[in-house]
Coordinates of C-alpha atoms in Angstrom, one line a residue:
M462 CA 0.0 0.0 0.0
S463 CA 1.2 3.4 -0.8
I464 CA 0.3 7.1 -1.4
T465 CA 1.5 9.7 -3.8
V466 CA 3.0 12.8 -2.1
K467 CA 3.2 16.0 -4.2
L468 CA 5.5 18.8 -3.3
I469 CA 5.2 22.5 -4.2
N470 CA 8.2 22.2 -6.5
G471 CA 6.2 20.0 -8.8
T472 CA 7.8 16.7 -7.9
S473 CA 5.9 13.6 -6.8
K474 CA 7.1 10.8 -4.5
E475 CA 5.6 7.4 -3.8
V476 CA 5.6 6.6 -0.1
S477 CA 4.8 3.1 1.3
V478 CA 2.2 3.1 4.1
P479 CA 1.9 -0.4 5.7
D480 CA -1.1 0.6 7.8
F481 CA -3.6 3.4 7.4
N482 CA -4.9 3.0 11.0
V483 CA -2.1 5.2 12.2
S484 CA -1.9 8.9 13.0
V485 CA -0.8 11.7 10.7
A486 CA 2.2 12.2 13.0
D487 CA 3.2 8.6 12.1
L488 CA 2.8 9.3 8.4
K489 CA 5.1 12.3 8.7
K490 CA 7.8 10.0 10.1
L491 CA 7.4 7.7 7.1
T492 CA 7.6 10.5 4.5
A493 CA 10.4 12.5 6.2
D494 CA 13.3 10.5 4.6
V495 CA 11.5 10.2 1.2
I496 CA 10.7 13.9 0.7
E497 CA 13.7 15.2 2.8
I498 CA 11.5 17.4 5.0
P499 CA 11.7 16.9 8.8
A500 CA 8.5 15.6 10.3
D501 CA 8.0 18.6 12.5
E502 CA 8.2 20.9 9.5
Q503 CA 5.6 19.1 7.4
R504 CA 2.0 20.1 6.7
V505 CA -0.1 17.4 5.2
V506 CA -2.9 18.6 3.0
L507 CA -5.7 16.4 1.8
R508 CA -8.5 17.9 -0.3
G509 CA -7.7 21.4 0.9
K510 CA -7.7 20.5 4.5
V511 CA -4.6 20.5 6.8
L512 CA -4.5 17.3 8.8
K513 CA -3.7 17.4 12.5
D514 CA -1.0 15.2 13.9
A515 CA -3.5 13.3 16.0
D516 CA -5.9 12.5 13.1
I517 CA -6.1 8.9 12.0
L518 CA -5.5 8.4 8.3
T519 CA -8.6 6.2 7.7
A520 CA -10.8 8.7 9.5
C521 CA -9.6 11.4 7.2
G522 CA -10.5 9.3 4.1
M523 CA -6.9 8.5 3.2
E524 CA -6.4 5.2 1.5
S525 CA -3.9 3.4 -0.8
G526 CA -3.4 5.2 -4.1
C527 CA -4.6 8.6 -2.9
V528 CA -2.7 11.8 -3.5
V529 CA -1.7 14.1 -0.7
H530 CA 0.2 17.4 -0.7
I531 CA 2.9 18.1 1.8
V532 CA 4.1 21.7 2.4
K533 CA 7.2 22.6 4.3
S534 CA 6.2 25.1 7.1
K535 CA 8.5 27.2 9.1
K536 CA 10.0 25.4 12.2
K537 CA 8.4 26.5 15.4
T538 CA 10.8 28.7 17.4
T539 CA 10.9 29.1 21.1
E540 CA 11.0 32.4 22.8
A541 CA 14.7 31.9 23.6
E542 CA 15.5 31.7 19.9
A543 CA 13.8 35.0 19.1
P544 CA 16.2 37.8 18.1
K545 CA 16.9 40.2 20.9
P546 CA 17.3 43.8 20.0
T547 CA 20.5 45.4 21.2
T548 CA 19.0 48.9 21.5
A549 CA 18.0 50.7 24.7
P550 CA 14.5 49.9 26.1
P551 CA 11.7 51.8 24.2
P552 CA 9.9 54.6 25.9
A553 CA 7.1 53.7 28.4
Q554 CA 4.5 55.2 26.2
A555 CA 4.6 53.5 22.8
P556 CA 3.3 55.5 19.8
S557 CA -0.1 54.5 18.7
V558 CA -0.4 52.6 15.4
P559 CA -3.1 53.8 13.1
A560 CA -5.7 51.4 11.7
S561 CA -4.6 49.4 8.6
T562 CA -5.2 51.1 5.3
P563 CA -7.0 49.0 2.6
S564 CA -3.8 49.1 0.4
A565 CA -1.6 47.9 3.3
E566 CA -3.9 45.0 4.1
A567 CA -4.1 44.0 0.5
N568 CA -0.4 43.8 0.0
P569 CA 2.0 44.1 2.9
Y570 CA 4.9 43.6 0.6
A571 CA 4.0 46.6 -1.5
A572 CA 3.3 48.7 1.6
L573 CA 6.8 47.9 2.8
S574 CA 8.5 48.7 -0.4
G575 CA 9.3 52.4 0.0
W576 CA 11.6 54.6 2.1
G577 CA 10.1 56.7 4.9
N578 CA 8.7 60.1 4.1
A579 CA 10.7 61.7 6.9
G580 CA 12.9 64.5 5.5
A581 CA 11.6 63.8 1.9
T582 CA 11.1 67.5 1.2
N583 CA 14.6 68.5 2.3
N584 CA 16.5 65.5 1.2
A585 CA 20.0 66.5 0.7
A586 CA 20.7 63.6 -1.7
P587 CA 17.5 63.3 -3.7
N588 CA 19.2 61.3 -6.5
I589 CA 20.7 58.8 -4.1
N590 CA 17.9 56.4 -3.2
P591 CA 18.9 52.7 -3.1
G592 CA 15.4 51.8 -2.1
G593 CA 13.7 53.6 -4.9
F594 CA 13.2 51.1 -7.6
G595 CA 10.6 53.2 -9.3
G596 CA 6.8 53.2 -9.0
M597 CA 7.0 52.2 -5.3
P598 CA 4.9 54.0 -2.7
Q599 CA 6.6 55.7 0.2
M600 CA 5.7 55.1 3.8
D601 CA 6.2 57.0 7.0
M602 CA 7.7 55.3 10.1
Q603 CA 4.3 54.5 11.6
Q604 CA 3.1 52.7 8.5
T605 CA 6.4 50.8 8.4
M606 CA 6.0 49.8 12.0
Q607 CA 2.5 48.7 11.4
M608 CA 3.5 46.5 8.5
M609 CA 6.5 45.0 10.4
Q610 CA 4.0 43.9 13.1
D611 CA 1.9 42.0 10.6
P612 CA 2.2 38.3 11.4
F613 CA 2.6 37.4 7.7
T614 CA 5.3 40.1 7.2
Q615 CA 7.1 38.8 10.3
Q616 CA 7.1 35.3 8.9
M617 CA 8.5 36.6 5.6
M618 CA 11.3 38.4 7.3
Q619 CA 12.1 35.3 9.4
E620 CA 12.3 33.2 6.3
I621 CA 14.5 35.7 4.5
S622 CA 16.8 35.9 7.6
R623 CA 17.3 32.1 7.4
N624 CA 17.5 32.0 3.6
P625 CA 18.6 35.3 2.1
E626 CA 18.6 33.7 -1.3
L627 CA 14.8 33.8 -1.1
L628 CA 14.9 37.6 -1.5
R629 CA 16.8 37.1 -4.8
Q630 CA 14.3 34.6 -6.0
M631 CA 11.4 36.9 -5.2
M632 CA 13.0 39.8 -7.0
Q633 CA 13.8 37.7 -10.1
M634 CA 10.2 36.6 -10.3
N635 CA 9.0 40.2 -10.6
P636 CA 9.5 41.9 -14.0
Q637 CA 9.9 45.3 -12.2
T638 CA 12.9 44.2 -10.3
A639 CA 14.3 41.3 -12.3
N640 CA 16.6 43.7 -14.3
M641 CA 17.8 45.6 -11.2
P642 CA 21.5 46.5 -11.5
P643 CA 23.7 43.7 -10.0
E644 CA 25.2 46.1 -7.4
M645 CA 21.7 46.9 -6.1
M646 CA 20.9 43.2 -5.8
Q647 CA 24.1 42.6 -4.0
M648 CA 23.4 45.5 -1.6
A649 CA 20.0 44.0 -0.7
M650 CA 21.5 40.6 -0.2
Q651 CA 24.3 41.9 2.0
M652 CA 21.8 43.9 4.2
M653 CA 19.6 40.8 4.6
Q654 CA 22.7 38.8 5.7
N655 CA 23.7 41.4 8.3
P656 CA 22.9 40.1 11.8
Q657 CA 22.5 43.7 13.2
M658 CA 20.1 44.6 10.4
M659 CA 18.0 41.5 11.1
Q660 CA 18.0 42.3 14.8
M661 CA 16.8 45.8 14.0
M662 CA 14.1 44.5 11.7
M663 CA 12.8 41.9 14.1
G664 CA 12.9 44.5 16.9
M665 CA 10.6 46.7 14.9
A666 CA 8.4 43.7 14.2
N667 CA 8.1 43.1 17.9
G668 CA 7.0 46.7 18.6
G669 CA 10.4 48.2 19.3
A670 CA 11.9 51.3 17.7
A671 CA 14.6 51.4 15.0
P672 CA 18.0 52.2 16.5
G673 CA 19.1 55.8 16.5
A674 CA 22.5 57.4 16.2
G675 CA 25.2 55.1 17.6
A676 CA 22.8 52.3 18.5
G677 CA 24.5 48.9 18.1
G678 CA 27.1 50.4 15.8
F679 CA 25.0 49.9 12.7
G680 CA 22.7 52.9 13.2
A681 CA 25.5 55.3 14.0
G682 CA 25.0 58.6 12.3
M683 CA 21.7 57.5 10.8
G684 CA 19.5 59.2 13.3
N685 CA 21.0 62.7 12.9
N686 CA 20.6 62.5 9.2
A687 CA 17.0 61.6 9.5
Q688 CA 16.2 64.3 12.0
S689 CA 18.0 67.0 10.0
G690 CA 16.1 66.2 6.8
G691 CA 19.1 64.5 5.2
F692 CA 19.2 60.9 4.0
P693 CA 16.0 59.3 5.1
P694 CA 16.0 56.5 7.7
F695 CA 16.8 53.1 6.3
N696 CA 13.8 50.9 5.7
P697 CA 15.1 47.3 5.5
A698 CA 11.8 46.3 3.8
A699 CA 12.5 48.7 0.9
F700 CA 13.8 45.8 -1.1
A701 CA 10.5 43.9 -1.1
P702 CA 9.5 44.1 -4.8
P703 CA 6.1 45.6 -5.9
P704 CA 3.4 43.3 -7.3
P705 CA 3.9 42.4 -10.9
Q706 CA 1.8 44.1 -13.5
G707 CA -0.6 42.2 -15.7
N708 CA -3.4 39.6 -15.5
P709 CA -2.7 37.7 -12.3
R710 CA -4.4 34.6 -13.8
E711 CA -1.7 34.5 -16.4
I712 CA 1.2 35.6 -14.2
Y713 CA 0.4 32.9 -11.6
R714 CA -1.1 30.3 -13.9
E715 CA 1.2 27.5 -12.7
Q716 CA 0.8 28.3 -9.0
L717 CA -3.0 28.5 -9.3
Q718 CA -3.1 25.1 -11.0
Q719 CA -1.1 23.7 -8.0
L720 CA -3.4 25.3 -5.5
R721 CA -6.5 23.8 -7.3
E722 CA -4.8 20.4 -7.2
M723 CA -4.2 20.8 -3.5
G724 CA -7.9 21.4 -2.9
F725 CA -8.1 25.2 -2.8
P726 CA -11.0 26.0 -5.2
N727 CA -11.5 29.7 -4.4
E728 CA -9.6 31.3 -7.2
D729 CA -10.1 34.9 -6.0
A730 CA -8.6 34.0 -2.6
N731 CA -5.8 32.1 -4.2
I732 CA -4.9 35.0 -6.4
A733 CA -5.0 37.4 -3.5
A734 CA -2.7 35.1 -1.5
L735 CA -0.3 34.8 -4.4
Q736 CA -0.2 38.6 -4.9
Q737 CA 0.5 39.1 -1.3
S738 CA 3.3 36.6 -1.4
Q739 CA 4.8 37.8 -4.7
G740 CA 4.0 34.4 -6.3
N741 CA 5.8 32.4 -3.6
L742 CA 3.7 29.3 -3.2
S743 CA 4.8 28.4 0.3
F744 CA 3.9 31.9 1.6
A745 CA 0.6 31.9 -0.3
I746 CA -0.4 28.5 1.3
E747 CA 0.5 29.9 4.7
R748 CA -1.7 32.9 4.0
L749 CA -4.6 30.7 2.9
F750 CA -4.2 28.5 6.0
S751 CA -4.4 31.6 8.3
A752 CA -7.3 33.2 6.5

Protein backbone atom coordinates (compact mmCIF):
# COMPACT_ATOMS: atom_id res chain seq x y z
CA MET A 1 0.00 0.00 0.00
CA SER A 2 1.25 3.45 -0.84
CA ILE A 3 0.28 7.06 -1.43
CA THR A 4 1.55 9.73 -3.79
CA VAL A 5 3.02 12.79 -2.12
CA LYS A 6 3.16 15.96 -4.20
CA LEU A 7 5.47 18.82 -3.29
CA ILE A 8 5.18 22.48 -4.24
CA ASN A 9 8.21 22.23 -6.52
CA GLY A 10 6.15 19.97 -8.79
CA THR A 11 7.79 16.67 -7.88
CA SER A 12 5.90 13.58 -6.76
CA LYS A 13 7.07 10.79 -4.48
CA GLU A 14 5.63 7.37 -3.78
CA VAL A 15 5.55 6.58 -0.07
CA SER A 16 4.82 3.11 1.26
CA VAL A 17 2.23 3.09 4.05
CA PRO A 18 1.90 -0.36 5.66
CA ASP A 19 -1.10 0.58 7.78
CA PHE A 20 -3.63 3.39 7.40
CA ASN A 21 -4.89 2.99 10.96
CA VAL A 22 -2.10 5.24 12.17
CA SER A 23 -1.90 8.92 12.96
CA VAL A 24 -0.80 11.74 10.70
CA ALA A 25 2.23 12.15 12.97
CA ASP A 26 3.22 8.57 12.12
CA LEU A 27 2.75 9.30 8.42
CA LYS A 28 5.09 12.28 8.68
CA LYS A 29 7.80 10.02 10.06
CA LEU A 30 7.35 7.71 7.07
CA THR A 31 7.56 10.52 4.55
CA ALA A 32 10.40 12.48 6.19
CA ASP A 33 13.26 10.53 4.60
CA VAL A 34 11.54 10.20 1.24
CA ILE A 35 10.75 13.88 0.69
CA GLU A 36 13.67 15.19 2.81
CA ILE A 37 11.47 17.40 4.98
CA PRO A 38 11.67 16.90 8.77
CA ALA A 39 8.47 15.58 10.30
CA ASP A 40 8.03 18.63 12.52
CA GLU A 41 8.17 20.93 9.47
CA GLN A 42 5.57 19.07 7.40
CA ARG A 43 2.02 20.15 6.72
CA VAL A 44 -0.09 17.38 5.23
CA VAL A 45 -2.91 18.64 3.02
CA LEU A 46 -5.71 16.37 1.84
CA ARG A 47 -8.47 17.86 -0.33
CA GLY A 48 -7.67 21.37 0.85
CA LYS A 49 -7.69 20.46 4.54
CA VAL A 50 -4.63 20.54 6.77
CA LEU A 51 -4.51 17.31 8.77
CA LYS A 52 -3.67 17.41 12.46
CA ASP A 53 -1.00 15.17 13.93
CA ALA A 54 -3.55 13.29 16.03
CA ASP A 55 -5.87 12.55 13.09
CA ILE A 56 -6.12 8.91 12.00
CA LEU A 57 -5.53 8.37 8.29
CA THR A 58 -8.58 6.18 7.70
CA ALA A 59 -10.81 8.67 9.52
CA CYS A 60 -9.56 11.40 7.19
CA GLY A 61 -10.47 9.34 4.14
CA MET A 62 -6.90 8.50 3.20
CA GLU A 63 -6.39 5.17 1.48
CA SER A 64 -3.93 3.40 -0.76
CA GLY A 65 -3.43 5.17 -4.07
CA CYS A 66 -4.62 8.58 -2.94
CA VAL A 67 -2.71 11.81 -3.48
CA VAL A 68 -1.72 14.14 -0.67
CA HIS A 69 0.24 17.38 -0.71
CA ILE A 70 2.94 18.12 1.83
CA VAL A 71 4.10 21.67 2.39
CA LYS A 72 7.18 22.65 4.33
CA SER A 73 6.20 25.05 7.07
CA LYS A 74 8.50 27.20 9.14
CA LYS A 75 9.96 25.44 12.16
CA LYS A 76 8.41 26.47 15.43
CA THR A 77 10.75 28.68 17.38
CA THR A 78 10.92 29.12 21.10
CA GLU A 79 11.03 32.43 22.84
CA ALA A 80 14.71 31.89 23.57
CA GLU A 81 15.46 31.67 19.87
CA ALA A 82 13.80 34.98 19.05
CA PRO A 83 16.23 37.76 18.08
CA LYS A 84 16.87 40.17 20.90
CA PRO A 85 17.25 43.85 20.04
CA THR A 86 20.47 45.44 21.24
CA THR A 87 19.03 48.92 21.50
CA ALA A 88 17.99 50.73 24.65
CA PRO A 89 14.52 49.91 26.07
CA PRO A 90 11.71 51.76 24.24
CA PRO A 91 9.86 54.62 25.94
CA ALA A 92 7.14 53.66 28.37
CA GLN A 93 4.51 55.23 26.15
CA ALA A 94 4.61 53.50 22.80
CA PRO A 95 3.30 55.47 19.83
CA SER A 96 -0.14 54.46 18.71
CA VAL A 97 -0.41 52.61 15.43
CA PRO A 98 -3.13 53.78 13.06
CA ALA A 99 -5.70 51.38 11.70
CA SER A 100 -4.65 49.40 8.65
CA THR A 101 -5.24 51.06 5.34
CA PRO A 102 -6.95 49.01 2.61
CA SER A 103 -3.85 49.05 0.42
CA ALA A 104 -1.65 47.93 3.28
CA GLU A 105 -3.94 45.04 4.13
CA ALA A 106 -4.14 44.05 0.48
CA ASN A 107 -0.40 43.79 0.02
CA PRO A 108 2.01 44.07 2.94
CA TYR A 109 4.93 43.60 0.55
CA ALA A 110 4.00 46.65 -1.51
CA ALA A 111 3.32 48.67 1.62
CA LEU A 112 6.81 47.89 2.84
CA SER A 113 8.46 48.71 -0.44
CA GLY A 114 9.33 52.38 0.03
CA TRP A 115 11.55 54.64 2.07
CA GLY A 116 10.06 56.66 4.88
CA ASN A 117 8.71 60.10 4.10
CA ALA A 118 10.72 61.70 6.89
CA GLY A 119 12.88 64.45 5.47
CA ALA A 120 11.62 63.84 1.95
CA THR A 121 11.05 67.51 1.21
CA ASN A 122 14.55 68.54 2.30
CA ASN A 123 16.45 65.48 1.19
CA ALA A 124 20.04 66.54 0.71
CA ALA A 125 20.66 63.63 -1.66
CA PRO A 126 17.46 63.28 -3.72
CA ASN A 127 19.16 61.27 -6.46
CA ILE A 128 20.71 58.75 -4.10
CA ASN A 129 17.92 56.40 -3.18
CA PRO A 130 18.93 52.73 -3.12
CA GLY A 131 15.42 51.78 -2.05
CA GLY A 132 13.66 53.63 -4.86
CA PHE A 133 13.19 51.09 -7.62
CA GLY A 134 10.60 53.24 -9.34
CA GLY A 135 6.82 53.17 -8.97
CA MET A 136 7.04 52.21 -5.31
CA PRO A 137 4.90 53.99 -2.73
CA GLN A 138 6.59 55.74 0.17
CA MET A 139 5.73 55.12 3.79
CA ASP A 140 6.22 56.98 7.01
CA MET A 141 7.66 55.27 10.08
CA GLN A 142 4.26 54.48 11.61
CA GLN A 143 3.14 52.67 8.47
CA THR A 144 6.42 50.79 8.37
CA MET A 145 6.04 49.78 12.02
CA GLN A 146 2.47 48.67 11.37
CA MET A 147 3.48 46.46 8.47
CA MET A 148 6.47 45.04 10.35
CA GLN A 149 4.05 43.92 13.08
CA ASP A 150 1.86 42.04 10.60
CA PRO A 151 2.25 38.28 11.37
CA PHE A 152 2.59 37.44 7.68
CA THR A 153 5.32 40.06 7.23
CA GLN A 154 7.11 38.77 10.33
CA GLN A 155 7.09 35.27 8.88
CA MET A 156 8.46 36.57 5.58
CA MET A 157 11.32 38.39 7.31
CA GLN A 158 12.13 35.33 9.44
CA GLU A 159 12.28 33.15 6.33
CA ILE A 160 14.52 35.67 4.55
CA SER A 161 16.80 35.88 7.59
CA ARG A 162 17.27 32.09 7.42
CA ASN A 163 17.52 32.01 3.64
CA PRO A 164 18.64 35.34 2.08
CA GLU A 165 18.57 33.69 -1.34
CA LEU A 166 14.77 33.80 -1.06
CA LEU A 167 14.90 37.57 -1.53
CA ARG A 168 16.82 37.15 -4.78
CA GLN A 169 14.26 34.63 -6.03
CA MET A 170 11.35 36.93 -5.20
CA MET A 171 13.01 39.83 -7.02
CA GLN A 172 13.80 37.73 -10.08
CA MET A 173 10.17 36.57 -10.29
CA ASN A 174 9.05 40.20 -10.56
CA PRO A 175 9.53 41.89 -13.95
CA GLN A 176 9.90 45.28 -12.25
CA THR A 177 12.93 44.17 -10.26
CA ALA A 178 14.30 41.29 -12.34
CA ASN A 179 16.56 43.68 -14.27
CA MET A 180 17.77 45.56 -11.22
CA PRO A 181 21.49 46.48 -11.46
CA PRO A 182 23.69 43.74 -9.96
CA GLU A 183 25.18 46.13 -7.42
CA MET A 184 21.70 46.92 -6.06
CA MET A 185 20.86 43.23 -5.82
CA GLN A 186 24.14 42.62 -4.01
CA MET A 187 23.43 45.49 -1.60
CA ALA A 188 20.04 44.02 -0.75
CA MET A 189 21.52 40.58 -0.18
CA GLN A 190 24.29 41.95 2.05
CA MET A 191 21.79 43.87 4.15
CA MET A 192 19.63 40.81 4.63
CA GLN A 193 22.70 38.82 5.73
CA ASN A 194 23.73 41.45 8.29
CA PRO A 195 22.88 40.15 11.81
CA GLN A 196 22.51 43.68 13.18
CA MET A 197 20.14 44.55 10.37
CA MET A 198 17.99 41.50 11.07
CA GLN A 199 17.95 42.32 14.80
CA MET A 200 16.77 45.80 13.99
CA MET A 201 14.06 44.50 11.67
CA MET A 202 12.80 41.91 14.14
CA GLY A 203 12.94 44.50 16.92
CA MET A 204 10.60 46.67 14.86
CA ALA A 205 8.37 43.67 14.19
CA ASN A 206 8.09 43.11 17.95
CA GLY A 207 7.01 46.68 18.55
CA GLY A 208 10.40 48.23 19.28
CA ALA A 209 11.92 51.28 17.71
CA ALA A 210 14.58 51.43 15.04
CA PRO A 211 18.04 52.16 16.47
CA GLY A 212 19.09 55.77 16.47
CA ALA A 213 22.47 57.38 16.23
CA GLY A 214 25.19 55.13 17.61
CA ALA A 215 22.82 52.31 18.52
CA GLY A 216 24.48 48.93 18.11
CA GLY A 217 27.10 50.42 15.82
CA PHE A 218 24.96 49.86 12.75
CA GLY A 219 22.71 52.87 13.16
CA ALA A 220 25.52 55.28 13.98
CA GLY A 221 24.97 58.58 12.26
CA MET A 222 21.65 57.55 10.76
CA GLY A 223 19.47 59.21 13.35
CA ASN A 224 21.02 62.68 12.92
CA ASN A 225 20.62 62.52 9.17
CA ALA A 226 16.96 61.58 9.46
CA GLN A 227 16.22 64.31 11.97
CA SER A 228 18.01 66.99 9.96
CA GLY A 229 16.14 66.19 6.78
CA GLY A 230 19.14 64.51 5.15
CA PHE A 231 19.24 60.94 4.00
CA PRO A 232 15.98 59.26 5.07
CA PRO A 233 16.02 56.53 7.74
CA PHE A 234 16.78 53.14 6.32
CA ASN A 235 13.80 50.91 5.70
CA PRO A 236 15.06 47.32 5.45
CA ALA A 237 11.85 46.26 3.76
CA ALA A 238 12.48 48.70 0.92
CA PHE A 239 13.84 45.79 -1.09
CA ALA A 240 10.53 43.92 -1.14
CA PRO A 241 9.46 44.07 -4.79
CA PRO A 242 6.14 45.59 -5.90
CA PRO A 243 3.43 43.31 -7.28
CA PRO A 244 3.95 42.37 -10.95
CA GLN A 245 1.77 44.14 -13.50
CA GLY A 246 -0.62 42.24 -15.74
CA ASN A 247 -3.35 39.63 -15.51
CA PRO A 248 -2.71 37.66 -12.29
CA ARG A 249 -4.41 34.60 -13.78
CA GLU A 250 -1.70 34.51 -16.43
CA ILE A 251 1.18 35.56 -14.17
CA TYR A 252 0.36 32.92 -11.56
CA ARG A 253 -1.08 30.28 -13.88
CA GLU A 254 1.17 27.46 -12.65
CA GLN A 255 0.75 28.34 -8.97
CA LEU A 256 -3.04 28.55 -9.35
CA GLN A 257 -3.09 25.11 -10.95
CA GLN A 258 -1.11 23.68 -8.04
CA LEU A 259 -3.44 25.29 -5.50
CA ARG A 260 -6.47 23.82 -7.28
CA GLU A 261 -4.85 20.40 -7.21
CA MET A 262 -4.24 20.82 -3.48
CA GLY A 263 -7.95 21.43 -2.91
CA PHE A 264 -8.15 25.23 -2.80
CA PRO A 265 -11.03 25.99 -5.22
CA ASN A 266 -11.52 29.70 -4.42
CA GLU A 267 -9.57 31.32 -7.25
CA ASP A 268 -10.07 34.88 -5.98
CA ALA A 269 -8.64 33.95 -2.57
CA ASN A 270 -5.80 32.06 -4.25
CA ILE A 271 -4.92 35.05 -6.44
CA ALA A 272 -5.00 37.41 -3.45
CA ALA A 273 -2.67 35.12 -1.50
CA LEU A 274 -0.28 34.83 -4.45
CA GLN A 275 -0.24 38.58 -4.94
CA GLN A 276 0.51 39.13 -1.27
CA SER A 277 3.33 36.59 -1.42
CA GLN A 278 4.78 37.80 -4.73
CA GLY A 279 4.04 34.40 -6.26
CA ASN A 280 5.84 32.42 -3.55
CA LEU A 281 3.68 29.33 -3.23
CA SER A 282 4.81 28.44 0.29
CA PHE A 283 3.89 31.88 1.64
CA ALA A 284 0.61 31.86 -0.31
CA ILE A 285 -0.38 28.55 1.27
CA GLU A 286 0.48 29.88 4.73
CA ARG A 287 -1.72 32.89 3.98
CA LEU A 288 -4.61 30.66 2.91
CA PHE A 289 -4.22 28.51 6.00
CA SER A 290 -4.38 31.55 8.28
CA ALA A 291 -7.31 33.20 6.49
